[in-house]
């Protein structure tokens, strides 16, 4: 065997040994807080506060309708592998079914009810759409993350204050604009915007009634109210069937537009929704 062949063979053997040793090395566990949330919007909340210290999985993917979504075994596994589950709380029914399976899978999972401290109004679970409620949600997330990583308290607090400052600024900006608007009533398909409407002293009229398709009597009332308030736009959602909303829009000669109650980026969506509502009041 020539010296060149010996050198090549030695190189191959060293490479094989190196790869083999690498495979036998135990995988290091990530130092990040492995977090699971129900909704994509809460992923934004946790990532905004946790920053580089968290990895977040949303059980319900973007574009899916949470009211029609059912948990599957993979969701149970994701939660069983997690350190903490930030649940919406309140009366979000999807989570009730989900938790019945998780309690058996992993008893050590830390569960944070993000609705703690929030007053639920009219059994409306959409607390993440009201600015005042979002501030409570963010503080609940912050407190939980600090318990996991006390040494990162200052980092988490800086992120929290940054988010709250942006939200406060937007809140003031749009409150002034809504106060100056001639009209305050808007029509939506799904009754999701009650907390938002209350915050800005607006009136939400919903085509859907208690999560169900409207009956003839309710449809008649909605059409009458829409005409009385000179509604020009019916707001539907990307995640829902909009046939009933189209029927109302056709009856009163209004257009259909979309506002998203499950945004991937809360602050960006806050601006978009607020501007669309203001435009509809003109």
mmCIF file of N, CA and C in Angstrom, residues 176-277:
data_model
loop_
_atom_site.group_PDB
_atom_site.id
_atom_site.type_symbol
_atom_site.label_atom_id
_atom_site.label_comp_id
_atom_site.label_asym_id
_atom_site.label_seq_id
_atom_site.Cartn_x
_atom_site.Cartn_y
_atom_site.Cartn_z
ATOM 1 N N UNK A 176 -59.057 58.524 20.511
ATOM 2 C CA UNK A 176 -59.354 59.887 20.054
ATOM 3 C C UNK A 176 -60.092 59.874 18.721
ATOM 4 N N UNK A 177 -59.675 58.986 17.839
ATOM 5 C CA UNK A 177 -60.317 58.916 16.519
ATOM 6 C C UNK A 177 -61.738 58.367 16.620
ATOM 7 N N UNK A 178 -61.944 57.347 17.449
ATOM 8 C CA UNK A 178 -63.289 56.790 17.606
ATOM 9 C C UNK A 178 -64.224 57.797 18.282
ATOM 10 N N UNK A 179 -63.701 58.555 19.235
ATOM 11 C CA UNK A 179 -64.514 59.570 19.910
ATOM 12 C C UNK A 179 -64.997 60.633 18.929
ATOM 13 N N UNK A 180 -64.183 60.904 17.920
ATOM 14 C CA UNK A 180 -64.531 61.932 16.936
ATOM 15 C C UNK A 180 -65.405 61.400 15.801
ATOM 16 N N UNK A 181 -65.594 60.090 15.725
ATOM 17 C CA UNK A 181 -66.373 59.489 14.637
ATOM 18 C C UNK A 181 -67.861 59.795 14.805
ATOM 19 N N UNK A 182 -68.547 59.984 13.683
ATOM 20 C CA UNK A 182 -69.983 60.301 13.716
ATOM 21 C C UNK A 182 -70.817 59.089 14.112
ATOM 22 N N UNK A 183 -70.366 57.912 13.716
ATOM 23 C CA UNK A 183 -71.117 56.693 14.026
ATOM 24 C C UNK A 183 -70.262 55.754 14.867
ATOM 25 N N UNK A 184 -70.916 54.883 15.628
ATOM 26 C CA UNK A 184 -70.201 54.007 16.563
ATOM 27 C C UNK A 184 -70.582 52.534 16.405
ATOM 28 N N UNK A 185 -71.509 52.221 15.501
ATOM 29 C CA UNK A 185 -72.028 50.856 15.391
ATOM 30 C C UNK A 185 -71.391 50.125 14.215
ATOM 31 N N UNK A 186 -71.007 48.876 14.438
ATOM 32 C CA UNK A 186 -70.482 48.049 13.354
ATOM 33 C C UNK A 186 -71.115 46.664 13.431
ATOM 34 N N UNK A 187 -71.191 45.999 12.285
ATOM 35 C CA UNK A 187 -71.818 44.680 12.193
ATOM 36 C C UNK A 187 -70.757 43.643 11.838
ATOM 37 N N UNK A 188 -70.738 42.555 12.613
ATOM 38 C CA UNK A 188 -69.800 41.455 12.368
ATOM 39 C C UNK A 188 -70.590 40.162 12.199
ATOM 40 N N UNK A 189 -69.956 39.179 11.592
ATOM 41 C CA UNK A 189 -70.608 37.874 11.511
ATOM 42 C C UNK A 189 -70.546 37.176 12.865
ATOM 43 N N UNK A 190 -69.340 37.103 13.418
ATOM 44 C CA UNK A 190 -69.118 36.351 14.655
ATOM 45 C C UNK A 190 -68.972 37.313 15.829
ATOM 46 N N UNK A 191 -69.638 37.006 16.921
ATOM 47 C CA UNK A 191 -69.681 37.893 18.084
ATOM 48 C C UNK A 191 -68.387 37.787 18.898
ATOM 49 N N UNK A 192 -67.307 38.357 18.333
ATOM 50 C CA UNK A 192 -65.992 38.209 18.958
ATOM 51 C C UNK A 192 -65.430 39.508 19.522
ATOM 52 N N UNK A 193 -65.992 40.639 19.133
ATOM 53 C CA UNK A 193 -65.336 41.914 19.386
ATOM 54 C C UNK A 193 -65.952 42.715 20.527
ATOM 55 N N UNK A 194 -66.633 42.034 21.441
ATOM 56 C CA UNK A 194 -67.302 42.724 22.538
ATOM 57 C C UNK A 194 -66.366 43.488 23.458
ATOM 58 N N UNK A 195 -65.234 42.882 23.829
ATOM 59 C CA UNK A 195 -64.284 43.551 24.729
ATOM 60 C C UNK A 195 -63.661 44.772 24.048
ATOM 61 N N UNK A 196 -63.360 44.617 22.779
ATOM 62 C CA UNK A 196 -62.809 45.728 22.001
ATOM 63 C C UNK A 196 -63.840 46.849 21.904
ATOM 64 N N UNK A 197 -65.087 46.485 21.566
ATOM 65 C CA UNK A 197 -66.148 47.486 21.417
ATOM 66 C C UNK A 197 -66.397 48.227 22.729
ATOM 67 N N UNK A 198 -66.442 47.505 23.836
ATOM 68 C CA UNK A 198 -66.662 48.140 25.139
ATOM 69 C C UNK A 198 -65.555 49.139 25.462
ATOM 70 N N UNK A 199 -64.339 48.768 25.124
ATOM 71 C CA UNK A 199 -63.196 49.626 25.445
ATOM 72 C C UNK A 199 -63.285 50.970 24.729
ATOM 73 N N UNK A 200 -63.743 50.948 23.486
ATOM 74 C CA UNK A 200 -63.791 52.177 22.690
ATOM 75 C C UNK A 200 -65.202 52.772 22.600
ATOM 76 N N UNK A 201 -66.109 52.278 23.455
ATOM 77 C CA UNK A 201 -67.493 52.784 23.471
ATOM 78 C C UNK A 201 -68.170 52.643 22.107
ATOM 79 N N UNK A 202 -67.957 51.492 21.483
ATOM 80 C CA UNK A 202 -68.594 51.178 20.212
ATOM 81 C C UNK A 202 -69.708 50.163 20.447
ATOM 82 N N UNK A 203 -70.537 49.960 19.428
ATOM 83 C CA UNK A 203 -71.633 48.988 19.522
ATOM 84 C C UNK A 203 -71.411 47.902 18.478
ATOM 85 N N UNK A 204 -71.293 46.670 18.946
ATOM 86 C CA UNK A 204 -71.113 45.525 18.056
ATOM 87 C C UNK A 204 -72.455 44.829 17.842
ATOM 88 N N UNK A 205 -72.853 44.665 16.575
ATOM 89 C CA UNK A 205 -74.028 43.868 16.222
ATOM 90 C C UNK A 205 -73.532 42.609 15.517
ATOM 91 N N UNK A 206 -73.956 41.450 15.997
ATOM 92 C CA UNK A 206 -73.461 40.184 15.434
ATOM 93 C C UNK A 206 -74.557 39.454 14.674
ATOM 94 N N UNK A 207 -74.220 38.991 13.467
ATOM 95 C CA UNK A 207 -75.151 38.195 12.664
ATOM 96 C C UNK A 207 -75.359 36.839 13.332
ATOM 97 N N UNK A 208 -74.273 36.231 13.752
ATOM 98 C CA UNK A 208 -74.341 34.959 14.459
ATOM 99 C C UNK A 208 -74.898 35.197 15.862
ATOM 100 N N UNK A 209 -75.678 34.258 16.373
ATOM 101 C CA UNK A 209 -76.264 34.426 17.697
ATOM 102 C C UNK A 209 -75.856 33.267 18.599
ATOM 103 N N UNK A 210 -75.107 33.599 19.670
ATOM 104 C CA UNK A 210 -74.638 32.598 20.634
ATOM 105 C C UNK A 210 -73.911 31.444 19.949
ATOM 106 N N UNK A 211 -73.089 31.793 18.960
ATOM 107 C CA UNK A 211 -72.285 30.794 18.266
ATOM 108 C C UNK A 211 -73.038 29.969 17.246
ATOM 109 N N UNK A 212 -74.286 30.338 16.953
ATOM 110 C CA UNK A 212 -75.103 29.566 16.017
ATOM 111 C C UNK A 212 -75.591 30.460 14.879
ATOM 112 N N UNK A 213 -75.945 29.813 13.772
ATOM 113 C CA UNK A 213 -76.506 30.547 12.647
ATOM 114 C C UNK A 213 -77.788 31.252 13.094
ATOM 115 N N UNK A 214 -78.032 32.471 12.607
ATOM 116 C CA UNK A 214 -79.197 33.238 13.063
ATOM 117 C C UNK A 214 -80.516 32.671 12.546
ATOM 118 N N UNK A 215 -81.563 32.803 13.370
ATOM 119 C CA UNK A 215 -82.894 32.436 12.887
ATOM 120 C C UNK A 215 -83.486 33.619 12.119
ATOM 121 N N UNK A 216 -84.661 33.423 11.562
ATOM 122 C CA UNK A 216 -85.286 34.451 10.720
ATOM 123 C C UNK A 216 -85.543 35.731 11.514
ATOM 124 N N UNK A 217 -85.996 35.583 12.759
ATOM 125 C CA UNK A 217 -86.309 36.745 13.589
ATOM 126 C C UNK A 217 -85.050 37.573 13.863
ATOM 127 N N UNK A 218 -83.962 36.890 14.202
ATOM 128 C CA UNK A 218 -82.717 37.605 14.493
ATOM 129 C C UNK A 218 -82.174 38.284 13.233
ATOM 130 N N UNK A 219 -82.256 37.605 12.106
ATOM 131 C CA UNK A 219 -81.792 38.188 10.846
ATOM 132 C C UNK A 219 -82.573 39.460 10.527
ATOM 133 N N UNK A 220 -83.879 39.419 10.778
ATOM 134 C CA UNK A 220 -84.731 40.589 10.519
ATOM 135 C C UNK A 220 -84.289 41.767 11.385
ATOM 136 N N UNK A 221 -84.001 41.495 12.663
ATOM 137 C CA UNK A 221 -83.558 42.555 13.572
ATOM 138 C C UNK A 221 -82.213 43.144 13.153
ATOM 139 N N UNK A 222 -81.302 42.267 12.742
ATOM 140 C CA UNK A 222 -79.978 42.735 12.320
ATOM 141 C C UNK A 222 -80.099 43.634 11.091
ATOM 142 N N UNK A 223 -80.916 43.220 10.144
ATOM 143 C CA UNK A 223 -81.106 44.016 8.924
ATOM 144 C C UNK A 223 -81.691 45.384 9.271
ATOM 145 N N UNK A 224 -82.682 45.411 10.158
ATOM 146 C CA UNK A 224 -83.302 46.680 10.553
ATOM 147 C C UNK A 224 -82.296 47.596 11.251
ATOM 148 N N UNK A 225 -81.507 47.025 12.175
ATOM 149 C CA UNK A 225 -80.510 47.820 12.894
ATOM 150 C C UNK A 225 -79.423 48.324 11.948
ATOM 151 N N UNK A 226 -79.041 47.482 11.014
ATOM 152 C CA UNK A 226 -78.006 47.867 10.054
ATOM 153 C C UNK A 226 -78.478 49.022 9.179
ATOM 154 N N UNK A 227 -79.727 48.960 8.752
ATOM 155 C CA UNK A 227 -80.276 50.047 7.936
ATOM 156 C C UNK A 227 -80.386 51.330 8.749
ATOM 157 N N UNK A 228 -80.858 51.206 9.987
ATOM 158 C CA UNK A 228 -81.027 52.379 10.851
ATOM 159 C C UNK A 228 -79.694 53.075 11.111
ATOM 160 N N UNK A 229 -78.630 52.285 11.243
ATOM 161 C CA UNK A 229 -77.305 52.843 11.535
ATOM 162 C C UNK A 229 -76.472 53.094 10.280
ATOM 163 N N UNK A 230 -77.127 52.959 9.118
ATOM 164 C CA UNK A 230 -76.472 53.246 7.833
ATOM 165 C C UNK A 230 -75.159 52.469 7.673
ATOM 166 N N UNK A 231 -75.251 51.175 7.975
ATOM 167 C CA UNK A 231 -74.076 50.309 7.880
ATOM 168 C C UNK A 231 -73.698 50.096 6.417
ATOM 169 N N UNK A 232 -72.432 50.318 6.105
ATOM 170 C CA UNK A 232 -71.944 50.166 4.734
ATOM 171 C C UNK A 232 -71.104 48.906 4.549
ATOM 172 N N UNK A 233 -70.640 48.349 5.672
ATOM 173 C CA UNK A 233 -69.743 47.187 5.609
ATOM 174 C C UNK A 233 -70.172 46.150 6.644
ATOM 175 N N UNK A 234 -70.230 44.892 6.235
ATOM 176 C CA UNK A 234 -70.416 43.777 7.165
ATOM 177 C C UNK A 234 -69.061 43.093 7.307
ATOM 178 N N UNK A 235 -68.595 42.974 8.542
ATOM 179 C CA UNK A 235 -67.274 42.379 8.770
ATOM 180 C C UNK A 235 -67.404 40.887 9.080
ATOM 181 N N UNK A 236 -66.717 40.095 8.271
ATOM 182 C CA UNK A 236 -66.668 38.652 8.498
ATOM 183 C C UNK A 236 -65.254 38.274 8.914
ATOM 184 N N UNK A 237 -64.993 36.968 9.015
ATOM 185 C CA UNK A 237 -63.687 36.476 9.438
ATOM 186 C C UNK A 237 -63.127 35.516 8.408
ATOM 187 N N UNK A 238 -61.815 35.474 8.267
ATOM 188 C CA UNK A 238 -61.213 34.511 7.336
ATOM 189 C C UNK A 238 -61.499 33.066 7.723
ATOM 190 N N UNK A 239 -61.772 32.808 9.026
ATOM 191 C CA UNK A 239 -61.884 31.432 9.518
ATOM 192 C C UNK A 239 -63.309 30.871 9.462
ATOM 193 N N UNK A 240 -64.313 31.685 9.115
ATOM 194 C CA UNK A 240 -65.694 31.222 9.253
ATOM 195 C C UNK A 240 -66.465 31.253 7.939
ATOM 196 N N UNK A 241 -67.582 30.540 7.930
ATOM 197 C CA UNK A 241 -68.513 30.563 6.808
ATOM 198 C C UNK A 241 -69.210 31.923 6.789
ATOM 199 N N UNK A 242 -69.201 32.590 5.663
ATOM 200 C CA UNK A 242 -69.734 33.949 5.633
ATOM 201 C C UNK A 242 -71.057 34.078 4.876
ATOM 202 N N UNK A 243 -71.769 32.965 4.674
ATOM 203 C CA UNK A 243 -73.008 33.018 3.900
ATOM 204 C C UNK A 243 -74.054 33.928 4.540
ATOM 205 N N UNK A 244 -74.226 33.835 5.859
ATOM 206 C CA UNK A 244 -75.215 34.681 6.543
ATOM 207 C C UNK A 244 -74.819 36.149 6.471
ATOM 208 N N UNK A 245 -73.521 36.413 6.605
ATOM 209 C CA UNK A 245 -73.041 37.790 6.495
ATOM 210 C C UNK A 245 -73.302 38.332 5.094
ATOM 211 N N UNK A 246 -73.111 37.494 4.086
ATOM 212 C CA UNK A 246 -73.387 37.898 2.706
ATOM 213 C C UNK A 246 -74.867 38.201 2.506
ATOM 214 N N UNK A 247 -75.722 37.412 3.164
ATOM 215 C CA UNK A 247 -77.165 37.624 3.040
ATOM 216 C C UNK A 247 -77.567 38.982 3.606
ATOM 217 N N UNK A 248 -77.009 39.338 4.768
ATOM 218 C CA UNK A 248 -77.307 40.643 5.369
ATOM 219 C C UNK A 248 -76.756 41.761 4.489
ATOM 220 N N UNK A 249 -75.538 41.584 4.006
ATOM 221 C CA UNK A 249 -74.918 42.599 3.157
ATOM 222 C C UNK A 249 -75.753 42.834 1.898
ATOM 223 N N UNK A 250 -76.236 41.751 1.306
ATOM 224 C CA UNK A 250 -77.064 41.865 0.102
ATOM 225 C C UNK A 250 -78.368 42.598 0.410
ATOM 226 N N UNK A 251 -78.955 42.313 1.564
ATOM 227 C CA UNK A 251 -80.241 42.903 1.945
ATOM 228 C C UNK A 251 -80.142 44.414 2.130
ATOM 229 N N UNK A 252 -79.026 44.901 2.644
ATOM 230 C CA UNK A 252 -78.899 46.339 2.938
ATOM 231 C C UNK A 252 -77.973 47.062 1.957
ATOM 232 N N UNK A 253 -77.455 46.320 0.972
ATOM 233 C CA UNK A 253 -76.581 46.941 -0.019
ATOM 234 C C UNK A 253 -75.203 47.283 0.524
ATOM 235 N N UNK A 254 -74.708 46.469 1.442
ATOM 236 C CA UNK A 254 -73.388 46.718 2.045
ATOM 237 C C UNK A 254 -72.327 45.814 1.420
ATOM 238 N N UNK A 255 -71.084 46.155 1.669
ATOM 239 C CA UNK A 255 -69.962 45.338 1.225
ATOM 240 C C UNK A 255 -69.529 44.389 2.339
ATOM 241 N N UNK A 256 -68.761 43.373 1.957
ATOM 242 C CA UNK A 256 -68.161 42.453 2.926
ATOM 243 C C UNK A 256 -66.670 42.763 3.043
ATOM 244 N N UNK A 257 -66.196 42.838 4.277
ATOM 245 C CA UNK A 257 -64.763 42.982 4.512
ATOM 246 C C UNK A 257 -64.381 42.020 5.636
ATOM 247 N N UNK A 258 -63.086 41.853 5.853
ATOM 248 C CA UNK A 258 -62.624 40.872 6.831
ATOM 249 C C UNK A 258 -61.796 41.531 7.932
ATOM 250 N N UNK A 259 -62.068 41.130 9.161
ATOM 251 C CA UNK A 259 -61.203 41.469 10.288
ATOM 252 C C UNK A 259 -60.890 40.165 11.015
ATOM 253 N N UNK A 260 -59.657 40.032 11.427
ATOM 254 C CA UNK A 260 -59.163 38.745 11.928
ATOM 255 C C UNK A 260 -59.115 38.716 13.458
ATOM 256 N N UNK A 261 -59.914 37.851 14.097
ATOM 257 C CA UNK A 261 -59.865 37.748 15.556
ATOM 258 C C UNK A 261 -58.748 36.834 16.064
ATOM 259 N N UNK A 262 -58.005 36.224 15.148
ATOM 260 C CA UNK A 262 -56.922 35.313 15.537
ATOM 261 C C UNK A 262 -55.633 35.683 14.801
ATOM 262 N N UNK A 263 -55.119 36.879 15.054
ATOM 263 C CA UNK A 263 -53.941 37.332 14.309
ATOM 264 C C UNK A 263 -52.647 36.710 14.812
ATOM 265 N N UNK A 264 -51.698 36.576 13.899
ATOM 266 C CA UNK A 264 -50.370 36.094 14.282
ATOM 267 C C UNK A 264 -49.572 37.200 14.967
ATOM 268 N N UNK A 265 -49.882 38.457 14.620
ATOM 269 C CA UNK A 265 -49.219 39.613 15.227
ATOM 270 C C UNK A 265 -50.289 40.565 15.756
ATOM 271 N N UNK A 266 -50.416 40.614 17.064
ATOM 272 C CA UNK A 266 -51.517 41.337 17.693
ATOM 273 C C UNK A 266 -51.503 42.835 17.379
ATOM 274 N N UNK A 267 -50.381 43.497 17.574
ATOM 275 C CA UNK A 267 -50.330 44.953 17.412
ATOM 276 C C UNK A 267 -50.591 45.369 15.968
ATOM 277 N N UNK A 268 -50.034 44.640 15.018
ATOM 278 C CA UNK A 268 -50.285 44.948 13.606
ATOM 279 C C UNK A 268 -51.767 44.806 13.280
ATOM 280 N N UNK A 269 -52.375 43.756 13.813
ATOM 281 C CA UNK A 269 -53.796 43.522 13.567
ATOM 282 C C UNK A 269 -54.660 44.582 14.251
ATOM 283 N N UNK A 270 -54.232 45.019 15.430
ATOM 284 C CA UNK A 270 -54.946 46.071 16.165
ATOM 285 C C UNK A 270 -55.059 47.328 15.297
ATOM 286 N N UNK A 271 -53.967 47.681 14.652
ATOM 287 C CA UNK A 271 -53.953 48.857 13.776
ATOM 288 C C UNK A 271 -54.868 48.637 12.575
ATOM 289 N N UNK A 272 -54.754 47.470 11.950
ATOM 290 C CA UNK A 272 -55.538 47.183 10.745
ATOM 291 C C UNK A 272 -57.040 47.181 11.036
ATOM 292 N N UNK A 273 -57.442 46.499 12.098
ATOM 293 C CA UNK A 273 -58.862 46.420 12.447
ATOM 294 C C UNK A 273 -59.407 47.804 12.798
ATOM 295 N N UNK A 274 -58.666 48.549 13.592
ATOM 296 C CA UNK A 274 -59.119 49.878 14.009
ATOM 297 C C UNK A 274 -59.300 50.799 12.808
ATOM 298 N N UNK A 275 -58.377 50.748 11.875
ATOM 299 C CA UNK A 275 -58.484 51.588 10.680
ATOM 300 C C UNK A 275 -59.671 51.180 9.809
ATOM 301 N N UNK A 276 -59.928 49.875 9.714
ATOM 302 C CA UNK A 276 -61.072 49.416 8.918
ATOM 303 C C UNK A 276 -62.394 49.861 9.541
ATOM 304 N N UNK A 277 -62.484 49.791 10.856
ATOM 305 C CA UNK A 277 -63.705 50.232 11.524
ATOM 306 C C UNK A 277 -63.912 51.733 11.339
#
